[in-house]
Tab-separated table of C-alpha atoms and ligand atoms in Angstrom:
chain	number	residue	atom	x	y	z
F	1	UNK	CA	0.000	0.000	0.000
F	2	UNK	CA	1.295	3.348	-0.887
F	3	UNK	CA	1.307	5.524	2.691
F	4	UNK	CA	2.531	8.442	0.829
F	5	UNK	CA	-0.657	10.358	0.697
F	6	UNK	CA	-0.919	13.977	-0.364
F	7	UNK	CA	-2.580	16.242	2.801
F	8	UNK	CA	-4.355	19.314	3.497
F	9	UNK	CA	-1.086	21.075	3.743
F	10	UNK	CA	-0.146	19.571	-0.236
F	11	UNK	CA	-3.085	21.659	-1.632
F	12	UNK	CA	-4.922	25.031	-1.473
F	13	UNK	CA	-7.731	24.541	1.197
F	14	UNK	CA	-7.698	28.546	1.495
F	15	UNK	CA	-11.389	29.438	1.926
F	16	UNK	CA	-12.719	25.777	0.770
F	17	UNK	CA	-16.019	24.169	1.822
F	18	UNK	CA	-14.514	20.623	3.302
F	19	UNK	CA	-16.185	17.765	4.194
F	20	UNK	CA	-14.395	16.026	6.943
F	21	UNK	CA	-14.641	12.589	8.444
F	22	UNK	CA	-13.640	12.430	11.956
F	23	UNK	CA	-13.667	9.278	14.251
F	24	UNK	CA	-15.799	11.185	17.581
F	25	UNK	CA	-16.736	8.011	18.462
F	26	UNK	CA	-15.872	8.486	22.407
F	27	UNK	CA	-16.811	6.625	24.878
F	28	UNK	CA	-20.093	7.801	26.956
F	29	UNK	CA	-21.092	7.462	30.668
F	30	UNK	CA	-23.834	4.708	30.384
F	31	UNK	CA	-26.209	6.328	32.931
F	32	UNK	CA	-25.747	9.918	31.601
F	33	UNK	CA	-23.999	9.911	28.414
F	34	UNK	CA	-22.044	12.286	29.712
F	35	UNK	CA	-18.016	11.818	27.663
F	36	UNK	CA	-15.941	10.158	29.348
F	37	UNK	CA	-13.105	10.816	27.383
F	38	UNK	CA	-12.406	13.193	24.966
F	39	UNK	CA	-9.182	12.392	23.570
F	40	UNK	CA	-10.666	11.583	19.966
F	41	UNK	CA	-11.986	14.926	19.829
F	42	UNK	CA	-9.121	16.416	20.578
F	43	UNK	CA	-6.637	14.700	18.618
F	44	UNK	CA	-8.788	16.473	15.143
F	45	UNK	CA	-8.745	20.082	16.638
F	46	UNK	CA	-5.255	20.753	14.810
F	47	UNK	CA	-6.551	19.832	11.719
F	48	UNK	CA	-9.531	21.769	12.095
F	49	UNK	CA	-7.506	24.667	13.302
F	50	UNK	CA	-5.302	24.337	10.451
F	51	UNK	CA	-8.097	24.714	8.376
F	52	UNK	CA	-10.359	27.437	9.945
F	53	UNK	CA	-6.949	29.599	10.088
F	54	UNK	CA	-7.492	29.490	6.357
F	55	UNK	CA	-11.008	30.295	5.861
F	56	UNK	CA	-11.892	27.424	5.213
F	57	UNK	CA	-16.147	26.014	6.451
F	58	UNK	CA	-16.266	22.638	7.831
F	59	UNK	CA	-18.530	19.990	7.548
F	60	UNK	CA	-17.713	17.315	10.126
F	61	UNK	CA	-19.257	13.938	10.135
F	62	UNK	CA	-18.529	11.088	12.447
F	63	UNK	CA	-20.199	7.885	13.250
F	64	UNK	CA	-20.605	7.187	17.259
F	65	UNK	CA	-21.307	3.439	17.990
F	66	UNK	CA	-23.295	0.474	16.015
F	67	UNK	CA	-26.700	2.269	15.291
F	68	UNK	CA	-27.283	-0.258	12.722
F	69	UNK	CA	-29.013	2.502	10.345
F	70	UNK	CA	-31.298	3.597	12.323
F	71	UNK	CA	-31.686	6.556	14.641
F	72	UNK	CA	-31.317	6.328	18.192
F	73	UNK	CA	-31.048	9.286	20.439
F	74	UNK	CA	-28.443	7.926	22.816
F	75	UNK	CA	-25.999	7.339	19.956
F	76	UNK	CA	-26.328	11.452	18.960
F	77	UNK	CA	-23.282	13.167	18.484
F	78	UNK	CA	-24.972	16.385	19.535
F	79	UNK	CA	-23.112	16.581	22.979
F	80	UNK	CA	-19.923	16.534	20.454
F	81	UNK	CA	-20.629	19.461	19.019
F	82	UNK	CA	-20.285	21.369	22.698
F	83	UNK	CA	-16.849	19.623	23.429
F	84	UNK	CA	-15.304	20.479	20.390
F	85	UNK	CA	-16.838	24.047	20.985
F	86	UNK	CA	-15.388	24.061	23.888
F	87	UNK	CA	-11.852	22.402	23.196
F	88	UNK	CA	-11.856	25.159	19.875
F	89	UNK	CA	-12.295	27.796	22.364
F	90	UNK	CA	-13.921	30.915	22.107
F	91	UNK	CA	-15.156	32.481	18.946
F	92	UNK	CA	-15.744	28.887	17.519
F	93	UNK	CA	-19.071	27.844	18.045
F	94	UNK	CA	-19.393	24.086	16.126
F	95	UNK	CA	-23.070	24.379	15.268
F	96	UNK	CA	-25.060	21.047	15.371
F	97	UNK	CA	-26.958	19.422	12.249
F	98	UNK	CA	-29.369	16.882	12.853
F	99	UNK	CA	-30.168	15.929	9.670
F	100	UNK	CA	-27.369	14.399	7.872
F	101	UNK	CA	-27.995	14.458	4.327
F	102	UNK	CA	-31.488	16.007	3.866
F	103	UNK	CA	-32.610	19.029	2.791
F	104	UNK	CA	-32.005	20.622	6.205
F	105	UNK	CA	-28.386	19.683	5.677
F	106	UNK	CA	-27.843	21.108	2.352
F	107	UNK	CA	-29.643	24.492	3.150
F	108	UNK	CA	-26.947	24.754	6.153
F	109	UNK	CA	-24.040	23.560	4.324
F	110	UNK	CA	-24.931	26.027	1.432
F	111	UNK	CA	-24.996	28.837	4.439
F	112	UNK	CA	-21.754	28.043	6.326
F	113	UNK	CA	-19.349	31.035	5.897
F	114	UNK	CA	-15.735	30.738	5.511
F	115	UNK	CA	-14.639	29.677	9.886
F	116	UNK	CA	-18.020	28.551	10.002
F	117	UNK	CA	-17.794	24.405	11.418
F	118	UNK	CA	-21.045	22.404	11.492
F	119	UNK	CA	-20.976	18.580	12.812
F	120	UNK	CA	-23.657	16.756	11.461
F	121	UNK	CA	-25.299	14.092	13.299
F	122	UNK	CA	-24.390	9.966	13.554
F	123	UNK	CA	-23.534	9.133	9.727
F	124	UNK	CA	-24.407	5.365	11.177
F	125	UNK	CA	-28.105	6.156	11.554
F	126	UNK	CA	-28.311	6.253	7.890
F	127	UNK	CA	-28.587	2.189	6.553
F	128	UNK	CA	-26.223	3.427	3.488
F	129	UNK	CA	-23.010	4.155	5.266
F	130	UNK	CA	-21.889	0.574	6.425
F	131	UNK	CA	-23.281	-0.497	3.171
F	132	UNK	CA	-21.073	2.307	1.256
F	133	UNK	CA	-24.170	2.867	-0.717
F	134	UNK	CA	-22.989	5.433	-3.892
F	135	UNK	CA	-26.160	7.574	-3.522
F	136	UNK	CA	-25.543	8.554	0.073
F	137	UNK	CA	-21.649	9.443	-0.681
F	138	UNK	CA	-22.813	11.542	-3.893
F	139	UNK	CA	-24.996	13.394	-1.340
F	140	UNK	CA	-22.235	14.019	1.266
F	141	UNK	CA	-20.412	14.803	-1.681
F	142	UNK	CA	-22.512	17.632	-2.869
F	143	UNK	CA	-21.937	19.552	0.114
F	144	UNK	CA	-18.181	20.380	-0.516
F	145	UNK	CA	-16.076	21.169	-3.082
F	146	UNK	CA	-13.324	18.845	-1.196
F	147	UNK	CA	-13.319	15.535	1.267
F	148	UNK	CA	-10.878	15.737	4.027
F	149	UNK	CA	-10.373	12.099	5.558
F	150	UNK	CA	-8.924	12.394	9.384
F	151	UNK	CA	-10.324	9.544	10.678
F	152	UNK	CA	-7.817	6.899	11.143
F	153	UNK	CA	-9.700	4.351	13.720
F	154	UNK	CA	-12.253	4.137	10.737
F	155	UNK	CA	-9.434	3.696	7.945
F	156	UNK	CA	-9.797	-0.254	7.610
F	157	UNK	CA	-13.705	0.329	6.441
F	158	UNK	CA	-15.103	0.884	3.085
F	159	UNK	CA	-18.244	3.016	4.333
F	160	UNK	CA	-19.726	5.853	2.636
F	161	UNK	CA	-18.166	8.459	4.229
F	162	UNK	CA	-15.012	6.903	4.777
F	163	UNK	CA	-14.007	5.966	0.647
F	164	UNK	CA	-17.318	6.038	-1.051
F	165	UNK	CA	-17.399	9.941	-1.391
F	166	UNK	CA	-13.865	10.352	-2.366
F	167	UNK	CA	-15.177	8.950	-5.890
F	168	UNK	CA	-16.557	12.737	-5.843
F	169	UNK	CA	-14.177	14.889	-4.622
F	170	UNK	CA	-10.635	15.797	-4.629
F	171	UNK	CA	-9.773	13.945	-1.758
F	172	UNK	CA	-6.703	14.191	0.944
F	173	UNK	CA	-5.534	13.112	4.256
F	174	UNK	CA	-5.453	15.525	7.404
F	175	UNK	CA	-3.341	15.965	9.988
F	176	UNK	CA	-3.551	13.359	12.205
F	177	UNK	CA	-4.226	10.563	9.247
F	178	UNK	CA	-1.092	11.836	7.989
F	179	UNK	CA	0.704	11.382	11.718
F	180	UNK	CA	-0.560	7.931	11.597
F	181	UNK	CA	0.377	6.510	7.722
F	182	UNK	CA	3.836	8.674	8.651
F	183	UNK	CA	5.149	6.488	12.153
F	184	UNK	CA	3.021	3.063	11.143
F	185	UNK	CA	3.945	3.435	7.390
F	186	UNK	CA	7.140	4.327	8.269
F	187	UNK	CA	8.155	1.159	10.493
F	188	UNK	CA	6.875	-0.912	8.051
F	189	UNK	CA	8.462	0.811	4.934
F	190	UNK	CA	12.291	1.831	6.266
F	191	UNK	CA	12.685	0.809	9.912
F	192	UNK	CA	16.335	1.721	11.169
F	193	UNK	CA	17.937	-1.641	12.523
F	194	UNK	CA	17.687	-3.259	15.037
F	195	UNK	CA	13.824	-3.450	14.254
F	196	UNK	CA	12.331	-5.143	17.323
F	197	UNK	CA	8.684	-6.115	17.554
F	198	UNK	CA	6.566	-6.803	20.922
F	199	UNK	CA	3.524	-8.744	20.553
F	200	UNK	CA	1.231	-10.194	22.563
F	201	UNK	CA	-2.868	-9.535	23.654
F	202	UNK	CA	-5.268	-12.839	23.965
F	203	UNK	CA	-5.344	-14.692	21.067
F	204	UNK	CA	-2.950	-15.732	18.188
F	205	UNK	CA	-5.459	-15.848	15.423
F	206	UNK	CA	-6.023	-11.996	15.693
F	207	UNK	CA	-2.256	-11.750	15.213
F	208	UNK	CA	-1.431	-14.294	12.610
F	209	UNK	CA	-1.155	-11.567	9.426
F	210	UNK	CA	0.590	-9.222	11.780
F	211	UNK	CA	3.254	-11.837	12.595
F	212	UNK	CA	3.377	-13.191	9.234
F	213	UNK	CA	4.055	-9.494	7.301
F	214	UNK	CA	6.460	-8.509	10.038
F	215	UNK	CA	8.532	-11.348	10.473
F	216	UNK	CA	10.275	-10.328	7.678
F	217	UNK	CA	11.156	-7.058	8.316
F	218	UNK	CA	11.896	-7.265	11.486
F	219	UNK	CA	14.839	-8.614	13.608
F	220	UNK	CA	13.228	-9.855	16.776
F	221	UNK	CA	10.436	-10.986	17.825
F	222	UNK	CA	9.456	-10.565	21.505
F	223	UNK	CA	5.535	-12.477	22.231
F	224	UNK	CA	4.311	-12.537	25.429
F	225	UNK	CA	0.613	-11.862	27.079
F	226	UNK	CA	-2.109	-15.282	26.365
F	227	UNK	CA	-0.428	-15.648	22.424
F	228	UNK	CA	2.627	-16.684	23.871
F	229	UNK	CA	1.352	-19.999	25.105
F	230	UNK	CA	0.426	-20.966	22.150
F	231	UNK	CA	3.913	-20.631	20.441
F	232	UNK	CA	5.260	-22.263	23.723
F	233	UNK	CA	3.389	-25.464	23.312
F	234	UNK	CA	4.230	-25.457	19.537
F	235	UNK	CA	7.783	-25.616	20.949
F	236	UNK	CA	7.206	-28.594	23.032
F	237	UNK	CA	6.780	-26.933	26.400
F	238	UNK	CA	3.679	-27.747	29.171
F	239	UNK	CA	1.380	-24.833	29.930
F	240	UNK	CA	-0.584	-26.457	32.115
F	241	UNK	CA	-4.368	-24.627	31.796
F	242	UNK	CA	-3.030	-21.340	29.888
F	243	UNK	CA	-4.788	-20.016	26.392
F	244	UNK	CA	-4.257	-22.225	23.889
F	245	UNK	CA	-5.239	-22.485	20.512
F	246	UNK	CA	-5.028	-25.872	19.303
F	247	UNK	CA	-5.661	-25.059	15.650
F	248	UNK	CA	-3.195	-22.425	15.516
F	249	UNK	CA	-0.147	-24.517	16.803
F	250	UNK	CA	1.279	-25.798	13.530
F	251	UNK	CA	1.109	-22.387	12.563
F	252	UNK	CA	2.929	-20.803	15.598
F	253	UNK	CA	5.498	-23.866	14.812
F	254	UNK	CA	5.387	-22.752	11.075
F	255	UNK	CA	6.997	-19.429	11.933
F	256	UNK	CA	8.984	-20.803	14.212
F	257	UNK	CA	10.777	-22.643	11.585
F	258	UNK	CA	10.031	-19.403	9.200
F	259	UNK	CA	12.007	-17.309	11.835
F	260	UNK	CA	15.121	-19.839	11.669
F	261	UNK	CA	15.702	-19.865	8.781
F	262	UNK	CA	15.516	-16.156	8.045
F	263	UNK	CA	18.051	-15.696	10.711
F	264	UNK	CA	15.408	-13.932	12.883
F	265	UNK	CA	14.893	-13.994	16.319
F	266	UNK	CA	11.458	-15.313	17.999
F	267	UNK	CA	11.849	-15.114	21.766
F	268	UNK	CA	9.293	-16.122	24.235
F	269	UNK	CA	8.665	-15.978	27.876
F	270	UNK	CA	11.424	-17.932	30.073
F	271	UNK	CA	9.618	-17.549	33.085
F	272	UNK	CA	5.879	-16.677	33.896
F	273	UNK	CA	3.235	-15.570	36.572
F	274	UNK	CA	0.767	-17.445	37.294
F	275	UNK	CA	-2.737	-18.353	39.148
F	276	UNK	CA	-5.252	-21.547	39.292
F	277	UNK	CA	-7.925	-19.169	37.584
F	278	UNK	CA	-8.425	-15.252	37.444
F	279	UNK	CA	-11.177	-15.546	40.289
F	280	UNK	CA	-10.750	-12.925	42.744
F	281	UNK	CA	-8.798	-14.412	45.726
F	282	UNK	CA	-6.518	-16.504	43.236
F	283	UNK	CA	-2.950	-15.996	44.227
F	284	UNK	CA	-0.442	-15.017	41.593
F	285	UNK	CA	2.412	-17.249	41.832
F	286	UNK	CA	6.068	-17.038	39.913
F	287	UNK	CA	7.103	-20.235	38.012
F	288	UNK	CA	10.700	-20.178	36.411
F	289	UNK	CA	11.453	-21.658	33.660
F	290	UNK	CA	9.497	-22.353	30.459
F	291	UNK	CA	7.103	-24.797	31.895
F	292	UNK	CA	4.188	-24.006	33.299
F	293	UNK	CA	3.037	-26.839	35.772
F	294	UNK	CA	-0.861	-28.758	35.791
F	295	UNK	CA	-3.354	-26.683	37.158
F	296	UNK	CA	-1.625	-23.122	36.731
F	297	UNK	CA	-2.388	-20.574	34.017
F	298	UNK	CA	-0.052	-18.012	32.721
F	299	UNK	CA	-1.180	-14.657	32.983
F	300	UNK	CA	2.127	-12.656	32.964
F	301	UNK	CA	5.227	-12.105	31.535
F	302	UNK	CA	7.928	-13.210	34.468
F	303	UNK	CA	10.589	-11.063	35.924
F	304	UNK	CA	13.354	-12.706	34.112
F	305	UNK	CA	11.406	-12.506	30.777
F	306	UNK	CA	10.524	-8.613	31.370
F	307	UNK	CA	14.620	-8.341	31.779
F	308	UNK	CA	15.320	-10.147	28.911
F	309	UNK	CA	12.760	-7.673	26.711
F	310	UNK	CA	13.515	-4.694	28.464
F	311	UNK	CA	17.155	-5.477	27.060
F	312	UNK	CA	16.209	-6.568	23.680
F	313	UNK	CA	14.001	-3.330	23.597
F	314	UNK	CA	17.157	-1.172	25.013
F	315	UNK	CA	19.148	-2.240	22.452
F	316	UNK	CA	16.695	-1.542	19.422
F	317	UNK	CA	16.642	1.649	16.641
F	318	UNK	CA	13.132	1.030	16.069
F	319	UNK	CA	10.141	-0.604	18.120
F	320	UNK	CA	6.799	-1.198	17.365
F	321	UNK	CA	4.589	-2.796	20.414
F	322	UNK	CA	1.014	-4.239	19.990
F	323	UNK	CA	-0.657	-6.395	22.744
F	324	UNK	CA	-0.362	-6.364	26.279
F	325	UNK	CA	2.129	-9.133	27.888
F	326	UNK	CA	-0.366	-10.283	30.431
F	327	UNK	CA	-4.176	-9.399	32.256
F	328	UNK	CA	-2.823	-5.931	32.866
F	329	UNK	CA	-6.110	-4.495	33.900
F	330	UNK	CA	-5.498	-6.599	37.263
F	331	UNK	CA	-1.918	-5.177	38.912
F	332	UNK	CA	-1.115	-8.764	39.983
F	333	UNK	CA	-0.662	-9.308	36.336
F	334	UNK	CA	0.491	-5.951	34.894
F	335	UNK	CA	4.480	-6.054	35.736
F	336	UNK	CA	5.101	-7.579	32.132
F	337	UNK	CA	3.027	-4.450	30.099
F	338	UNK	CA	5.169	-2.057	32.961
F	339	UNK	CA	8.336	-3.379	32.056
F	340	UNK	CA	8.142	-3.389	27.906
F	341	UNK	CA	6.285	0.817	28.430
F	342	UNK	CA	8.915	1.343	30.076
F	343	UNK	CA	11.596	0.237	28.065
F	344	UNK	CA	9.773	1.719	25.128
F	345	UNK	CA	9.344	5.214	26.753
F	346	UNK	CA	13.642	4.853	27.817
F	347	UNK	CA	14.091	4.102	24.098
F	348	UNK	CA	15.838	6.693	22.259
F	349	UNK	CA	15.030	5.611	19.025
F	350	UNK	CA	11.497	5.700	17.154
F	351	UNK	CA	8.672	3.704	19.208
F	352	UNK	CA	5.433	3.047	18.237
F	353	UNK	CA	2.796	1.498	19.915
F	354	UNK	CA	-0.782	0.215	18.635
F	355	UNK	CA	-3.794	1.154	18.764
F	356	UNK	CA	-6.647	-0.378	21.360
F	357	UNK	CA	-5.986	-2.084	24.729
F	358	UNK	CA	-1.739	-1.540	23.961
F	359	UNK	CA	-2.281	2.554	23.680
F	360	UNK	CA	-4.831	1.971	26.968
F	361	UNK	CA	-2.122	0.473	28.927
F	362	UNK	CA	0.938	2.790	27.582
F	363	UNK	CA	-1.431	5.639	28.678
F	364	UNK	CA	-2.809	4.172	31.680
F	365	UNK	CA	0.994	3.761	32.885
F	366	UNK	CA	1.938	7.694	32.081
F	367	UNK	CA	4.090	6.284	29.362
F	368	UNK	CA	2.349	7.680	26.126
F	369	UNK	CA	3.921	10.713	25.700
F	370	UNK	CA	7.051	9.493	25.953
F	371	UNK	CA	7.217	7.102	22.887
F	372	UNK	CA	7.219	8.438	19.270
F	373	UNK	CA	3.788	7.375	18.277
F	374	UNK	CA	0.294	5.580	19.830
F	375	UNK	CA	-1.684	5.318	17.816
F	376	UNK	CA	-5.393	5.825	18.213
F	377	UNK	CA	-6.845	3.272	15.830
F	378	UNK	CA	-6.754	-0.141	17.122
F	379	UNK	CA	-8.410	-2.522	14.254
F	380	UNK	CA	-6.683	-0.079	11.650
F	381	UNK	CA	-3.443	-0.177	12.930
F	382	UNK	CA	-3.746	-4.378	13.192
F	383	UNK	CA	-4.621	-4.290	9.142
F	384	UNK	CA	-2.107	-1.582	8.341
F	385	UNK	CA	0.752	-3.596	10.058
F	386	UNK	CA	-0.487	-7.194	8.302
F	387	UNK	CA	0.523	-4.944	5.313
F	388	UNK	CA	-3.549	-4.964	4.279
F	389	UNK	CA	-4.687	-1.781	1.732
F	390	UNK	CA	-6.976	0.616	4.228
F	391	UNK	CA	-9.928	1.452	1.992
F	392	UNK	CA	-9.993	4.824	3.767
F	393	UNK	CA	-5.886	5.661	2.781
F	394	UNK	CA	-6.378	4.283	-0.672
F	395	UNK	CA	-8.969	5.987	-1.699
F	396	UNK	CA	-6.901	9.769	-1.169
F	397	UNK	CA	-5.083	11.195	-3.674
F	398	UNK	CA	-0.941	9.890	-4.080
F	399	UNK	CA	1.659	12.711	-3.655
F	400	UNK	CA	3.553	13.508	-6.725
T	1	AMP	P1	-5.935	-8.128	22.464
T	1	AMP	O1	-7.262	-7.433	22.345
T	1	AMP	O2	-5.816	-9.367	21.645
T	1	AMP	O3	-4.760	-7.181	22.329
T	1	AMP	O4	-5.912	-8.710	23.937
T	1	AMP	C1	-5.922	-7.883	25.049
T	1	AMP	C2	-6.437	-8.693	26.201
T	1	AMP	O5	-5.632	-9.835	26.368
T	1	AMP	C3	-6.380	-7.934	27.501
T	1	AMP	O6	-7.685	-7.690	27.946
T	1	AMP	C4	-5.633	-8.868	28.442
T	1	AMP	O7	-6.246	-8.985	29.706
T	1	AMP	C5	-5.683	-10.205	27.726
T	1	AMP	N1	-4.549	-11.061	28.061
T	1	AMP	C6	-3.247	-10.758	27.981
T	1	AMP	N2	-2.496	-11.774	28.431
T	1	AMP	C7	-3.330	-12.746	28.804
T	1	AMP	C8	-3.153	-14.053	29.372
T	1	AMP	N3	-1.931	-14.529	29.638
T	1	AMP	N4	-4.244	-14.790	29.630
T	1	AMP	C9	-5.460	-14.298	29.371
T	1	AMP	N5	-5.705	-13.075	28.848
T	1	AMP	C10	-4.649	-12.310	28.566
């Protein structure tokens, strides 16, 4: 896939009506709906600055949960439209449409004056998006004269408002798309050397492509978290009553033998902690050594093994993390994700980490600002790094 995608800073956006996707799909207080966290939001206000400094008028759409097409009120994005207010500051009032492609929405579009920003309301309600229907993109279309795409945690879709519309307008990346393709692209495309890569999260299968496109460019492999079992009963070791997946072990073995004989490195846990279960009141225990004995589970990276990575990581130009090491929403089992944020944030080199539960935990542990990149799209970083085309990149104009 070609990353190198032109942006709002490659063209003239100087008093332009835009249509922009943006991902504002934050996560709401259950009870009140009140946001919980706002970081989405925030993470677009450079691009919309960059834009309203120009004169340019904005028309923002988002999608906010699984509506299935059809309307609900607690999946609005209208208390969206005050937080970005808010997080614009004053003299930026983000006006609130909540029609999304009717008449209503044209008549306001056709009014917005150059600074002017209007979000309109959950592109999900409408049965067309998800089914990138070509009718409703030729209607977002017709609103602007160009399509900005800054969504990246909606990348990996082919939805109406994600590709669909760029069939109809000039269309380019903004700011923080362009962030994104730049660090993930980057490590991908020309990683300095040592490349290491730290995997781990539940399961295998969700991993396989990642594991199989990487392998290849990378040096070392580090796996840890419930994917590491796997691999270590493909090697011939006991795991006693860790995750397993049977039908993935000749594959874990496969790559095994793929990482041999590329001269690459795969190294997995040498020692582990562990509990009979992940009740409450189950007592984490550390067991040396590969083996894990009848009746235990692994559900952490060991002291020795967070050494061993920690070094590994030390010694690496570039670093690219997805996948906790272990349960690391329970501290008993967190250590392992400590030790490889923390290696990663005492990196000099370039460090990125994926999107989902691995940017939760480097964030959770005050580590996120200290690493290159986290990014904030967690399926569309997984397909990006299996090396998979992101209908939402490929549908923007190449630079020159
Ligand atoms: P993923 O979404 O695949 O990145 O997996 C993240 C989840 O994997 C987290 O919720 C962790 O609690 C879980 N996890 C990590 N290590 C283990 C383990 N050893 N056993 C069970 N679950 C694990």
């Amino acid at each position: 896939m070609n990353y190198n995608k032109k942006t709002i800073e490659d063209i003239d956006v100087t008093g332009k009506k835009i249509l922009m996707r943006v991902d504002f799909n934050v996560p709401r207080d259950k009870a009140t709906g009140a946001i919980t966290d706002d970081r989405r939001i925030a993470e677009t206000v450079p691009t919309i600055r960059y834009l309203l400094d120009r004169n340019a008028a904005l028309i923002l759409c988002s999608h906010m949960g699984r509506p299935k097409g059809q309307r609900k009120e607690e999946l609005s994005l209208l208390p969206v439209a005050a937080r970005l207010s808010k997080l614009l500051g004053a003299g930026h009032e983000v006006t609130f449409c909540s029609d999304i492609v009717g008449e209503e929405a044209k008549a306001k579009a056709a009014a917005l004056k150059p600074g002017d920003v209007m979000l309109l309301e959950n592109i999900r309600f409408l049965p067309g998006e998800e089914a990138n229907d070509p009718e409703l993109a030729r209607e977002l279309a017709s609103m602007a004269e160009l399509y900005v795409n800054d969504a990246f945690g909606t990348a990996h879709r082919a939805h109406a408002s994600t590709a669909g519309v760029a069939k109809y307008l000039p269309a380019v990346s903004g700011l923080l798309l362009a962030r994104e393709l730049k660090a993930l692209g980057g490590v991908l495309t020309n990683p300095a050397h040592p490349f290491v890569v730290i995997l781990g999260g539940a399961k295998v299968s969700d991993k396989l492509g990642v594991i199989n496109n990487l392998l290849d460019k990378a040096d070392t492999l580090l796996i840890g978290g419930g994917m590491a079992y796997t691999f270590l009963r493909a090697a011939g070791f006991g795991i006693g009553s860790s995750l397993c997946e049977e039908d993935r072990l000749e594959y874990a073995g496969e790559m095994m033998k793929k990482a041999a004989s590329l001269g690459k490195r795969i190294l997995l846990p040498i020692d582990h902690i562990c509990a009979e279960s992940l009740e409450e009141g189950a007592s984490p225990v550390t067991i040396p050594g590969e083996t894990i004995p009848e009746g235990l589970m692994g559900l952490d990276i060991g002291p020795k093994t967070g050494e061993l990575f920690t070094k590994c990581i030390a010694e690496a130009k570039t670093v690219l993390w997805n996948g906790p090491m272990g349960v690391f929403e329970k501290t008993a089992f967190s250590a392992g994700t400590w030790d490889v944020a923390r290696a990663m944030a005492d990196n000099g080199g370039v460090t990125v980490v994926g999107g989902g539960d691995t940017a939760a935990a480097a964030e959770r542990f005050g580590y996120a600002a200290r690493m290159s990149h986290v990014s904030t799209g967690g399926g569309a970083s997984l397909e990006l790094l299996e090396g998979l085309e992101l209908p939402g990149v490929a549908c923007l104009q190449d630079k020159e």
